[in-house]
Amino acid sequence: MDVALPMTALVVLICLGMPIAYALGVTGAVGAAMAIGWMPTLGVLQTTPYRTAANFLLSTIPLFILMAELLARSSIVRNLYRMCFLWLGHIRGGLALAAVAASTGFAALAGSSTAAAAAMARISVPEMRRYGYDDRLAVGTVAVAGTLSIMIPPSLGLIIYGVLTETSIGSLFMAGVVPGILTAAGYVTVILLWVKRRPDIAPAAPKPPRAERVASIRPVWPAAVLVGLVLGGIYSGAITATEAAAVGAMGALIIGIGWGGLRRSEFAEALRHTLRSTAMIFAIVIGAMIFGYYLAATRAPQELIDWVGTLPLPAWGILLVIVLIYLVLGFFIDQLAIVILTLPLTFPLVMSLGYDPIWFGIIVTKTTEIGLVTPPLGMNVFVAASASNTRVETGFKGVMPFLIGEFVVLGLLIALPELSLWLPGLIAY
C-alpha cells in the first residue's frame, strides 16, 4: 500500500494535467508521510528545496540555457545555416542536409533542443519552401535535427543525468560526441534515401560561385572559437563544466552583441525564456528529490532489484525492457521529467546488472531524444510547426521516416557500448 497508492496517485495527477513538478512533490510527500510519519516528512519538505537548488552543479543549467537563447536570437545561427546552404544546397535534398549540418553546429553551441528547433524552423523552412521542398521533409528535418542538442554536448539532459547519478559530466559530454555524430549521419542517410525515392519533394537549387561559398565561412568563426573554448576547456580538464557554462554564456553575449546584431529587446527575451526554463527544471528536480525520499523510505529500488534478480531473463533482456519503458514514456511525458522521475529506480537496477553508468546515460538520453519527436507529445514537432506556420500533422508525418534511422542508431549504441565509451576512455588514459 505504501508504494501502490502514491504511485497510482502520481499517474492519475499527471493524466489530469497537473505539472510534473507538483505531482512529484505532492505524491512524494504523501507517500513519505505514509512510510515514516508526518513530522519527519515535514522536516524533509523544510530542507529539501534549498538543499536541492543550492547544488553548485545545477548552476550549469541556467548558464547553458542562457547561452542557447542568446545564440538563437542573434544572427549566428542564420550565418551558420547560410554557410551550410551555400555548400550543400545544390545537392538534391541539400537544403535539408544544410538544416541537419547547421543543427549539428548549433547543438555544439547550446544544450536546448527546443531552442534549436525553433531557431532553425524560422530560418530554414522558408528557404526550403522557396525552392519547392515538401513541407513534410522541411518541418520533419528541422524537428528531428533539433534533438541533436540533447545528445551533442553541452546537453541539458546529460547534465541532469550527471547531477542525479553523481556521474562525471565531463565524461558524459565526451561520451555524447560519437553518438551525436552517428545520429546526424543517420538523418543524412534518411534524407538521401527519401529524396532518391521521391525526387519531387526536394528540387535541386542552383550552385553558387565558389567565392561566395568561401566567404560564407568568415561570419561563423566566432561560433567556432566559442565551441573550442567551452568543449576544449572541459575535455582538457582546464575548467569544470560549470565554469565552461559561464564562459559559454558570456561568450554568447559578446558574440551576439559584437557579431550577431543582438538587440536589447532580444536580450530581454532571452533572459525571460532562460528564467522560465530554469524555474521549470529546478521545480521538477525539487519535486523529484521529495519523491526520491519517499522511494528510499519504502525501499522500493532495493526491492525492485531483488525482484528482477529472480526473473528468468538475462541482463540484456532486462535492459531492453527498461529501454522499451523509456520509449513508451516518451510518448506522453516531457523528456527531462522522465529522466528525473525514473532514475531513482532504473539507475540502481542497471548498475546491479554490471553496466557502465556513462554508457547507460547515453542510452537514456538517446531514448528521451526519440521522445521529442514521437506523437502525441513530440515537443520538437510542435515547436517547429508553430515557428514555421505549419500544421502539426504535417510535422509528425515528416518525422516518421527519421524514426527508422533513430531506432537503427539506438540499436547500434546498445549493441556496441564502445561507440559511447571510446572517447572518454581515450582521453582518460
CSV table of N, CA, C and O in Angstrom, one decimal, residues 173-276:
chain,number,residue,atom,x,y,z
A,173,PHE,N,29.8,14.3,-21.4
A,173,PHE,CA,29.9,15.1,-22.6
A,173,PHE,C,30.8,14.4,-23.6
A,173,PHE,O,30.4,14.4,-24.8
A,174,MET,N,31.9,13.9,-23.2
A,174,MET,CA,32.8,13.2,-24.2
A,174,MET,C,32.1,12.0,-24.8
A,174,MET,O,32.2,11.7,-26.0
A,175,ALA,N,31.3,11.3,-24.0
A,175,ALA,CA,30.6,10.1,-24.5
A,175,ALA,C,29.5,10.4,-25.5
A,175,ALA,O,29.2,9.6,-26.3
A,176,GLY,N,29.0,11.6,-25.4
A,176,GLY,CA,27.9,12.0,-26.3
A,176,GLY,C,28.4,12.4,-27.7
A,176,GLY,O,27.5,12.6,-28.6
A,177,VAL,N,29.7,12.6,-27.9
A,177,VAL,CA,30.1,13.2,-29.2
A,177,VAL,C,29.9,12.2,-30.3
A,177,VAL,O,29.3,12.5,-31.3
A,178,VAL,N,30.4,11.0,-30.2
A,178,VAL,CA,30.3,9.9,-31.3
A,178,VAL,C,28.8,9.6,-31.5
A,178,VAL,O,28.4,9.6,-32.7
A,179,PRO,N,28.0,9.3,-30.5
A,179,PRO,CA,26.6,9.0,-30.7
A,179,PRO,C,25.9,10.2,-31.4
A,179,PRO,O,25.0,10.0,-32.2
A,180,GLY,N,26.3,11.4,-31.0
A,180,GLY,CA,25.6,12.6,-31.7
A,180,GLY,C,26.0,12.7,-33.2
A,180,GLY,O,25.1,12.9,-34.0
A,181,ILE,N,27.2,12.4,-33.5
A,181,ILE,CA,27.6,12.5,-34.9
A,181,ILE,C,27.0,11.3,-35.7
A,181,ILE,O,26.5,11.5,-36.8
A,182,LEU,N,26.9,10.1,-35.0
A,182,LEU,CA,26.3,9.0,-35.6
A,182,LEU,C,24.8,9.3,-35.9
A,182,LEU,O,24.2,8.9,-36.9
A,183,THR,N,24.1,9.9,-35.0
A,183,THR,CA,22.7,10.3,-35.1
A,183,THR,C,22.5,11.3,-36.3
A,183,THR,O,21.6,11.1,-37.1
A,184,ALA,N,23.4,12.3,-36.4
A,184,ALA,CA,23.3,13.2,-37.5
A,184,ALA,C,23.6,12.5,-38.9
A,184,ALA,O,22.9,12.7,-39.9
A,185,ALA,N,24.5,11.5,-38.9
A,185,ALA,CA,24.7,10.7,-40.1
A,185,ALA,C,23.5,9.9,-40.4
A,185,ALA,O,23.2,9.7,-41.6
A,186,GLY,N,22.8,9.4,-39.4
A,186,GLY,CA,21.5,8.7,-39.7
A,186,GLY,C,20.5,9.6,-40.3
A,186,GLY,O,19.8,9.2,-41.3
A,187,TYR,N,20.4,10.8,-39.9
A,187,TYR,CA,19.4,11.8,-40.5
A,187,TYR,C,19.8,12.0,-42.0
A,187,TYR,O,18.9,12.1,-42.8
A,188,VAL,N,21.1,12.2,-42.2
A,188,VAL,CA,21.6,12.5,-43.6
A,188,VAL,C,21.2,11.3,-44.5
A,188,VAL,O,20.7,11.5,-45.6
A,189,THR,N,21.4,10.1,-44.0
A,189,THR,CA,21.1,8.9,-44.7
A,189,THR,C,19.6,8.8,-45.1
A,189,THR,O,19.2,8.5,-46.2
A,190,VAL,N,18.8,9.1,-44.1
A,190,VAL,CA,17.3,9.1,-44.3
A,190,VAL,C,16.9,10.1,-45.4
A,190,VAL,O,16.1,9.8,-46.3
A,191,ILE,N,17.5,11.3,-45.3
A,191,ILE,CA,17.2,12.3,-46.3
A,191,ILE,C,17.6,11.9,-47.7
A,191,ILE,O,16.8,12.0,-48.7
A,192,LEU,N,18.8,11.4,-47.9
A,192,LEU,CA,19.3,11.0,-49.2
A,192,LEU,C,18.4,9.8,-49.8
A,192,LEU,O,18.1,9.8,-51.0
A,193,LEU,N,18.0,8.9,-48.9
A,193,LEU,CA,17.2,7.8,-49.4
A,193,LEU,C,15.8,8.3,-49.8
A,193,LEU,O,15.2,7.8,-50.7
A,194,TRP,N,15.3,9.2,-49.0
A,194,TRP,CA,13.9,9.7,-49.2
A,194,TRP,C,13.9,10.5,-50.5
A,194,TRP,O,12.9,10.3,-51.3
A,195,VAL,N,14.8,11.4,-50.7
A,195,VAL,CA,14.8,12.2,-52.0
A,195,VAL,C,15.1,11.3,-53.2
A,195,VAL,O,14.7,11.7,-54.3
A,196,LYS,N,15.9,10.3,-53.0
A,196,LYS,CA,16.2,9.4,-54.1
A,196,LYS,C,14.9,8.6,-54.5
A,196,LYS,O,14.6,8.4,-55.7
A,197,ARG,N,14.1,8.3,-53.6
A,197,ARG,CA,12.8,7.6,-53.8
A,197,ARG,C,11.8,8.5,-54.3
A,197,ARG,O,10.9,8.2,-55.2
A,198,ARG,N,11.8,9.8,-53.8
A,198,ARG,CA,10.8,10.8,-54.2
A,198,ARG,C,11.5,12.1,-54.6
A,198,ARG,O,11.5,13.0,-53.8
A,199,PRO,N,12.0,12.2,-55.8
A,199,PRO,CA,12.8,13.4,-56.2
A,199,PRO,C,12.0,14.6,-56.2
A,199,PRO,O,12.5,15.7,-56.1
A,200,ASP,N,10.7,14.5,-56.3
A,200,ASP,CA,9.8,15.7,-56.5
A,200,ASP,C,9.7,16.5,-55.2
A,200,ASP,O,9.3,17.6,-55.2
A,201,ILE,N,10.0,15.9,-54.0
A,201,ILE,CA,9.8,16.6,-52.7
A,201,ILE,C,11.0,17.5,-52.4
A,201,ILE,O,10.9,18.3,-51.5
A,202,ALA,N,12.1,17.4,-53.2
A,202,ALA,CA,13.3,18.2,-52.9
A,202,ALA,C,14.0,18.6,-54.2
A,202,ALA,O,15.0,18.0,-54.5
A,203,PRO,N,13.6,19.6,-54.9
A,203,PRO,CA,14.3,20.0,-56.1
A,203,PRO,C,15.7,20.6,-55.8
A,203,PRO,O,15.9,21.1,-54.7
A,204,ALA,N,16.6,20.4,-56.7
A,204,ALA,CA,18.0,20.9,-56.5
A,204,ALA,C,18.0,22.4,-56.7
A,204,ALA,O,17.4,22.9,-57.6
A,205,ALA,N,18.8,23.1,-55.9
A,205,ALA,CA,19.0,24.5,-56.0
A,205,ALA,C,20.2,24.8,-56.9
A,205,ALA,O,21.1,23.9,-57.0
A,206,PRO,N,20.3,26.0,-57.5
A,206,PRO,CA,21.5,26.3,-58.3
A,206,PRO,C,22.7,26.4,-57.4
A,206,PRO,O,22.7,26.8,-56.2
A,207,LYS,N,23.9,26.0,-58.0
A,207,LYS,CA,25.2,26.0,-57.3
A,207,LYS,C,25.7,27.4,-57.3
A,207,LYS,O,25.9,28.0,-58.3
A,208,PRO,N,26.0,28.0,-56.1
A,208,PRO,CA,26.6,29.4,-56.0
A,208,PRO,C,28.0,29.4,-56.4
A,208,PRO,O,28.7,28.3,-56.4
A,209,PRO,N,28.6,30.6,-56.7
A,209,PRO,CA,30.0,30.7,-57.1
A,209,PRO,C,30.9,30.2,-55.9
A,209,PRO,O,30.5,30.4,-54.7
A,210,ARG,N,32.1,29.7,-56.2
A,210,ARG,CA,33.0,29.3,-55.2
A,210,ARG,C,33.4,30.4,-54.2
A,210,ARG,O,33.5,30.2,-53.0
A,211,ALA,N,33.6,31.6,-54.7
A,211,ALA,CA,34.0,32.7,-53.9
A,211,ALA,C,32.9,33.0,-52.8
A,211,ALA,O,33.3,33.3,-51.7
A,212,GLU,N,31.7,32.9,-53.2
A,212,GLU,CA,30.6,33.2,-52.3
A,212,GLU,C,30.5,32.1,-51.2
A,212,GLU,O,30.3,32.4,-50.0
A,213,ARG,N,30.8,30.9,-51.6
A,213,ARG,CA,30.8,29.8,-50.6
A,213,ARG,C,32.0,30.0,-49.6
A,213,ARG,O,31.8,29.8,-48.4
A,214,VAL,N,33.1,30.3,-50.1
A,214,VAL,CA,34.3,30.5,-49.2
A,214,VAL,C,34.0,31.7,-48.3
A,214,VAL,O,34.4,31.7,-47.1
A,215,ALA,N,33.4,32.8,-48.8
A,215,ALA,CA,33.2,34.0,-48.0
A,215,ALA,C,32.2,33.7,-46.9
A,215,ALA,O,32.2,34.3,-45.8
A,216,SER,N,31.3,32.7,-47.0
A,216,SER,CA,30.3,32.4,-46.0
A,216,SER,C,30.9,31.8,-44.8
A,216,SER,O,30.3,31.8,-43.7
A,217,ILE,N,32.1,31.3,-44.8
A,217,ILE,CA,32.8,30.7,-43.7
A,217,ILE,C,33.2,31.8,-42.6
A,217,ILE,O,33.2,31.5,-41.4
A,218,ARG,N,33.5,33.0,-43.2
A,218,ARG,CA,34.1,34.0,-42.3
A,218,ARG,C,33.2,34.4,-41.1
A,218,ARG,O,33.6,34.6,-40.0
A,219,PRO,N,31.8,34.6,-41.4
A,219,PRO,CA,31.0,35.1,-40.2
A,219,PRO,C,30.8,34.0,-39.2
A,219,PRO,O,30.3,34.4,-38.1
A,220,VAL,N,31.2,32.8,-39.4
A,220,VAL,CA,30.9,31.7,-38.5
A,220,VAL,C,32.1,31.5,-37.5
A,220,VAL,O,31.9,30.8,-36.5
A,221,TRP,N,33.2,32.2,-37.7
A,221,TRP,CA,34.4,31.9,-36.9
A,221,TRP,C,34.2,32.2,-35.4
A,221,TRP,O,34.7,31.5,-34.6
A,222,PRO,N,33.4,33.2,-35.0
A,222,PRO,CA,33.3,33.4,-33.6
A,222,PRO,C,32.6,32.2,-32.9
A,222,PRO,O,33.0,31.9,-31.8
A,223,ALA,N,31.6,31.6,-33.6
A,223,ALA,CA,31.0,30.5,-33.0
A,223,ALA,C,31.9,29.3,-32.9
A,223,ALA,O,31.9,28.6,-31.9
A,224,ALA,N,32.8,29.1,-33.9
A,224,ALA,CA,33.8,28.0,-33.8
A,224,ALA,C,34.8,28.3,-32.6
A,224,ALA,O,35.1,27.3,-31.9
A,225,VAL,N,35.1,29.5,-32.4
A,225,VAL,CA,36.0,29.8,-31.3
A,225,VAL,C,35.3,29.5,-29.9
A,225,VAL,O,35.9,28.9,-29.0
A,226,LEU,N,34.0,29.8,-29.9
A,226,LEU,CA,33.3,29.6,-28.6
A,226,LEU,C,33.2,28.1,-28.3
A,226,LEU,O,33.3,27.7,-27.2
A,227,VAL,N,32.9,27.3,-29.4
A,227,VAL,CA,32.9,25.8,-29.2
A,227,VAL,C,34.2,25.3,-28.7
A,227,VAL,O,34.3,24.5,-27.8
A,228,GLY,N,35.3,25.8,-29.3
A,228,GLY,CA,36.6,25.4,-28.8
A,228,GLY,C,36.9,25.8,-27.4
A,228,GLY,O,37.5,25.0,-26.6
A,229,LEU,N,36.5,26.9,-27.0
A,229,LEU,CA,36.7,27.4,-25.6
A,229,LEU,C,35.9,26.5,-24.6
A,229,LEU,O,36.4,26.1,-23.6
A,230,VAL,N,34.6,26.3,-24.9
A,230,VAL,CA,33.7,25.6,-24.0
A,230,VAL,C,34.1,24.1,-23.9
A,230,VAL,O,34.4,23.6,-22.9
A,231,LEU,N,34.0,23.4,-25.1
A,231,LEU,CA,34.2,22.0,-25.1
A,231,LEU,C,35.7,21.6,-24.9
A,231,LEU,O,36.1,20.7,-24.2
A,232,GLY,N,36.6,22.4,-25.5
A,232,GLY,CA,38.0,22.2,-25.3
A,232,GLY,C,38.4,22.4,-23.8
A,232,GLY,O,39.3,21.6,-23.3
A,233,GLY,N,37.9,23.4,-23.2
A,233,GLY,CA,38.2,23.6,-21.8
A,233,GLY,C,37.7,22.4,-20.9
A,233,GLY,O,38.4,22.0,-20.0
A,234,ILE,N,36.5,21.8,-21.2
A,234,ILE,CA,36.0,20.7,-20.4
A,234,ILE,C,36.9,19.5,-20.7
A,234,ILE,O,37.3,18.8,-19.8
A,235,TYR,N,37.1,19.2,-22.0
A,235,TYR,CA,37.8,17.9,-22.3
A,235,TYR,C,39.2,17.9,-21.9
A,235,TYR,O,39.8,16.9,-21.5
A,236,SER,N,39.9,19.1,-21.9
A,236,SER,CA,41.3,19.2,-21.4
A,236,SER,C,41.4,19.2,-19.9
A,236,SER,O,42.5,19.0,-19.4
A,237,GLY,N,40.3,19.4,-19.2
A,237,GLY,CA,40.4,19.4,-17.8
A,237,GLY,C,40.8,20.8,-17.2
A,237,GLY,O,40.9,21.0,-16.0
A,238,ALA,N,40.9,21.8,-18.1
A,238,ALA,CA,41.3,23.1,-17.7
A,238,ALA,C,40.2,23.8,-16.9
A,238,ALA,O,40.5,24.6,-15.9
A,239,ILE,N,39.0,23.6,-17.2
A,239,ILE,CA,37.8,24.2,-16.5
A,239,ILE,C,36.8,23.1,-16.3
A,239,ILE,O,36.7,22.1,-17.0
A,240,THR,N,35.9,23.3,-15.2
A,240,THR,CA,34.8,22.4,-15.0
A,240,THR,C,33.7,22.7,-15.9
A,240,THR,O,33.7,23.7,-16.6
A,241,ALA,N,32.7,21.8,-15.9
A,241,ALA,CA,31.5,22.0,-16.7
A,241,ALA,C,30.8,23.3,-16.3
A,241,ALA,O,30.3,24.0,-17.2
A,242,THR,N,30.7,23.6,-15.0
A,242,THR,CA,30.1,24.8,-14.6
A,242,THR,C,30.8,26.1,-15.1
A,242,THR,O,30.2,27.0,-15.5
A,243,GLU,N,32.1,26.0,-14.9
A,243,GLU,CA,32.9,27.2,-15.4
A,243,GLU,C,32.8,27.3,-16.9
A,243,GLU,O,32.7,28.4,-17.5
A,244,ALA,N,32.7,26.2,-17.6
A,244,ALA,CA,32.6,26.2,-19.1
A,244,ALA,C,31.2,26.8,-19.5
A,244,ALA,O,31.1,27.6,-20.5
A,245,ALA,N,30.2,26.6,-18.7
A,245,ALA,CA,28.9,27.1,-18.9
A,245,ALA,C,28.9,28.7,-18.8
A,245,ALA,O,28.3,29.4,-19.6
A,246,ALA,N,29.6,29.1,-17.8
A,246,ALA,CA,29.8,30.6,-17.6
A,246,ALA,C,30.5,31.2,-18.7
A,246,ALA,O,30.2,32.3,-19.2
A,247,VAL,N,31.6,30.5,-19.2
A,247,VAL,CA,32.4,31.0,-20.3
A,247,VAL,C,31.5,31.1,-21.6
A,247,VAL,O,31.5,32.0,-22.3
A,248,GLY,N,30.7,30.0,-21.7
A,248,GLY,CA,29.8,30.0,-22.9
A,248,GLY,C,28.7,31.1,-22.9
A,248,GLY,O,28.5,31.7,-23.9
A,249,ALA,N,28.1,31.3,-21.7
A,249,ALA,CA,27.1,32.4,-21.6
A,249,ALA,C,27.7,33.7,-21.9
A,249,ALA,O,27.1,34.5,-22.7
A,250,MET,N,28.8,34.0,-21.3
A,250,MET,CA,29.5,35.3,-21.6
A,250,MET,C,29.9,35.4,-23.0
A,250,MET,O,29.8,36.5,-23.6
A,251,GLY,N,30.5,34.3,-23.5
A,251,GLY,CA,30.9,34.4,-24.9
A,251,GLY,C,29.8,34.6,-25.9
A,251,GLY,O,29.9,35.3,-26.9
A,252,ALA,N,28.6,33.9,-25.6
A,252,ALA,CA,27.4,34.1,-26.4
A,252,ALA,C,27.0,35.5,-26.4
A,252,ALA,O,26.5,36.1,-27.4
A,253,LEU,N,27.0,36.2,-25.2
A,253,LEU,CA,26.6,37.6,-25.1
A,253,LEU,C,27.6,38.5,-25.9
A,253,LEU,O,27.1,39.4,-26.7
A,254,ILE,N,28.9,38.2,-25.8
A,254,ILE,CA,29.8,39.1,-26.6
A,254,ILE,C,29.7,38.9,-28.1
A,254,ILE,O,29.7,39.8,-28.8
A,255,ILE,N,29.5,37.6,-28.5
A,255,ILE,CA,29.4,37.3,-29.9
A,255,ILE,C,28.0,37.9,-30.4
A,255,ILE,O,28.0,38.5,-31.5
A,256,GLY,N,27.0,37.7,-29.6
A,256,GLY,CA,25.7,38.3,-30.0
A,256,GLY,C,25.7,39.8,-30.2
A,256,GLY,O,25.1,40.3,-31.2
A,257,ILE,N,26.4,40.5,-29.3
A,257,ILE,CA,26.4,42.0,-29.4
A,257,ILE,C,27.4,42.4,-30.5
A,257,ILE,O,27.1,43.3,-31.3
A,258,GLY,N,28.6,41.8,-30.5
A,258,GLY,CA,29.7,42.2,-31.4
A,258,GLY,C,29.5,41.7,-32.9
A,258,GLY,O,29.8,42.5,-33.8
A,259,TRP,N,29.0,40.5,-33.1
A,259,TRP,CA,28.9,40.0,-34.4
A,259,TRP,C,27.5,39.5,-34.8
A,259,TRP,O,27.2,39.3,-36.0
A,260,GLY,N,26.6,39.4,-33.9
A,260,GLY,CA,25.3,38.8,-34.2
A,260,GLY,C,24.1,39.8,-34.2
A,260,GLY,O,23.0,39.3,-34.4
A,261,GLY,N,24.4,41.0,-34.0
A,261,GLY,CA,23.3,42.0,-34.1
A,261,GLY,C,22.3,41.8,-33.0
A,261,GLY,O,21.1,42.1,-33.2
A,262,LEU,N,22.6,41.4,-31.8
A,262,LEU,CA,21.7,41.2,-30.7
A,262,LEU,C,21.2,42.5,-30.2
A,262,LEU,O,22.0,43.3,-29.8
A,263,ARG,N,19.9,42.7,-30.2
A,263,ARG,CA,19.3,44.0,-29.7
A,263,ARG,C,18.8,43.8,-28.3
A,263,ARG,O,18.7,42.7,-27.8
A,264,ARG,N,18.6,45.0,-27.7
A,264,ARG,CA,18.2,45.0,-26.3
A,264,ARG,C,16.9,44.2,-26.0
A,264,ARG,O,16.8,43.4,-25.0
A,265,SER,N,15.9,44.3,-26.9
A,265,SER,CA,14.7,43.6,-26.7
A,265,SER,C,14.9,42.1,-26.8
A,265,SER,O,14.3,41.3,-26.1
A,266,GLU,N,15.8,41.6,-27.7
A,266,GLU,CA,16.1,40.2,-27.9
A,266,GLU,C,16.8,39.7,-26.7
A,266,GLU,O,16.6,38.6,-26.2
A,267,PHE,N,17.7,40.5,-26.1
A,267,PHE,CA,18.4,40.1,-24.9
A,267,PHE,C,17.5,39.9,-23.7
A,267,PHE,O,17.6,39.0,-23.0
A,268,ALA,N,16.5,40.9,-23.6
A,268,ALA,CA,15.5,40.7,-22.6
A,268,ALA,C,14.6,39.5,-22.8
A,268,ALA,O,14.3,38.8,-21.8
A,269,GLU,N,14.3,39.2,-24.0
A,269,GLU,CA,13.5,38.0,-24.3
A,269,GLU,C,14.3,36.7,-24.0
A,269,GLU,O,13.7,35.7,-23.4
A,270,ALA,N,15.6,36.7,-24.2
A,270,ALA,CA,16.4,35.6,-23.9
A,270,ALA,C,16.5,35.4,-22.4
A,270,ALA,O,16.4,34.2,-21.9
A,271,LEU,N,16.6,36.5,-21.6
A,271,LEU,CA,16.6,36.3,-20.2
A,271,LEU,C,15.2,35.8,-19.7
A,271,LEU,O,15.2,34.9,-18.8
A,272,ARG,N,14.1,36.2,-20.2
A,272,ARG,CA,12.8,35.7,-19.8
A,272,ARG,C,12.7,34.3,-20.1
A,272,ARG,O,12.2,33.5,-19.2
A,273,HIS,N,13.1,33.8,-21.3
A,273,HIS,CA,13.0,32.4,-21.6
A,273,HIS,C,13.9,31.6,-20.7
A,273,HIS,O,13.6,30.4,-20.3
A,274,THR,N,15.1,32.1,-20.4
A,274,THR,CA,16.0,31.4,-19.5
A,274,THR,C,15.4,31.2,-18.1
A,274,THR,O,15.5,30.1,-17.5
A,275,LEU,N,14.9,32.3,-17.6
A,275,LEU,CA,14.3,32.2,-16.3
A,275,LEU,C,13.1,31.2,-16.2
A,275,LEU,O,13.0,30.4,-15.3
A,276,ARG,N,12.3,31.2,-17.3
A,276,ARG,CA,11.1,30.3,-17.3
A,276,ARG,C,11.6,28.9,-17.4
A,276,ARG,O,11.1,28.0,-16.6
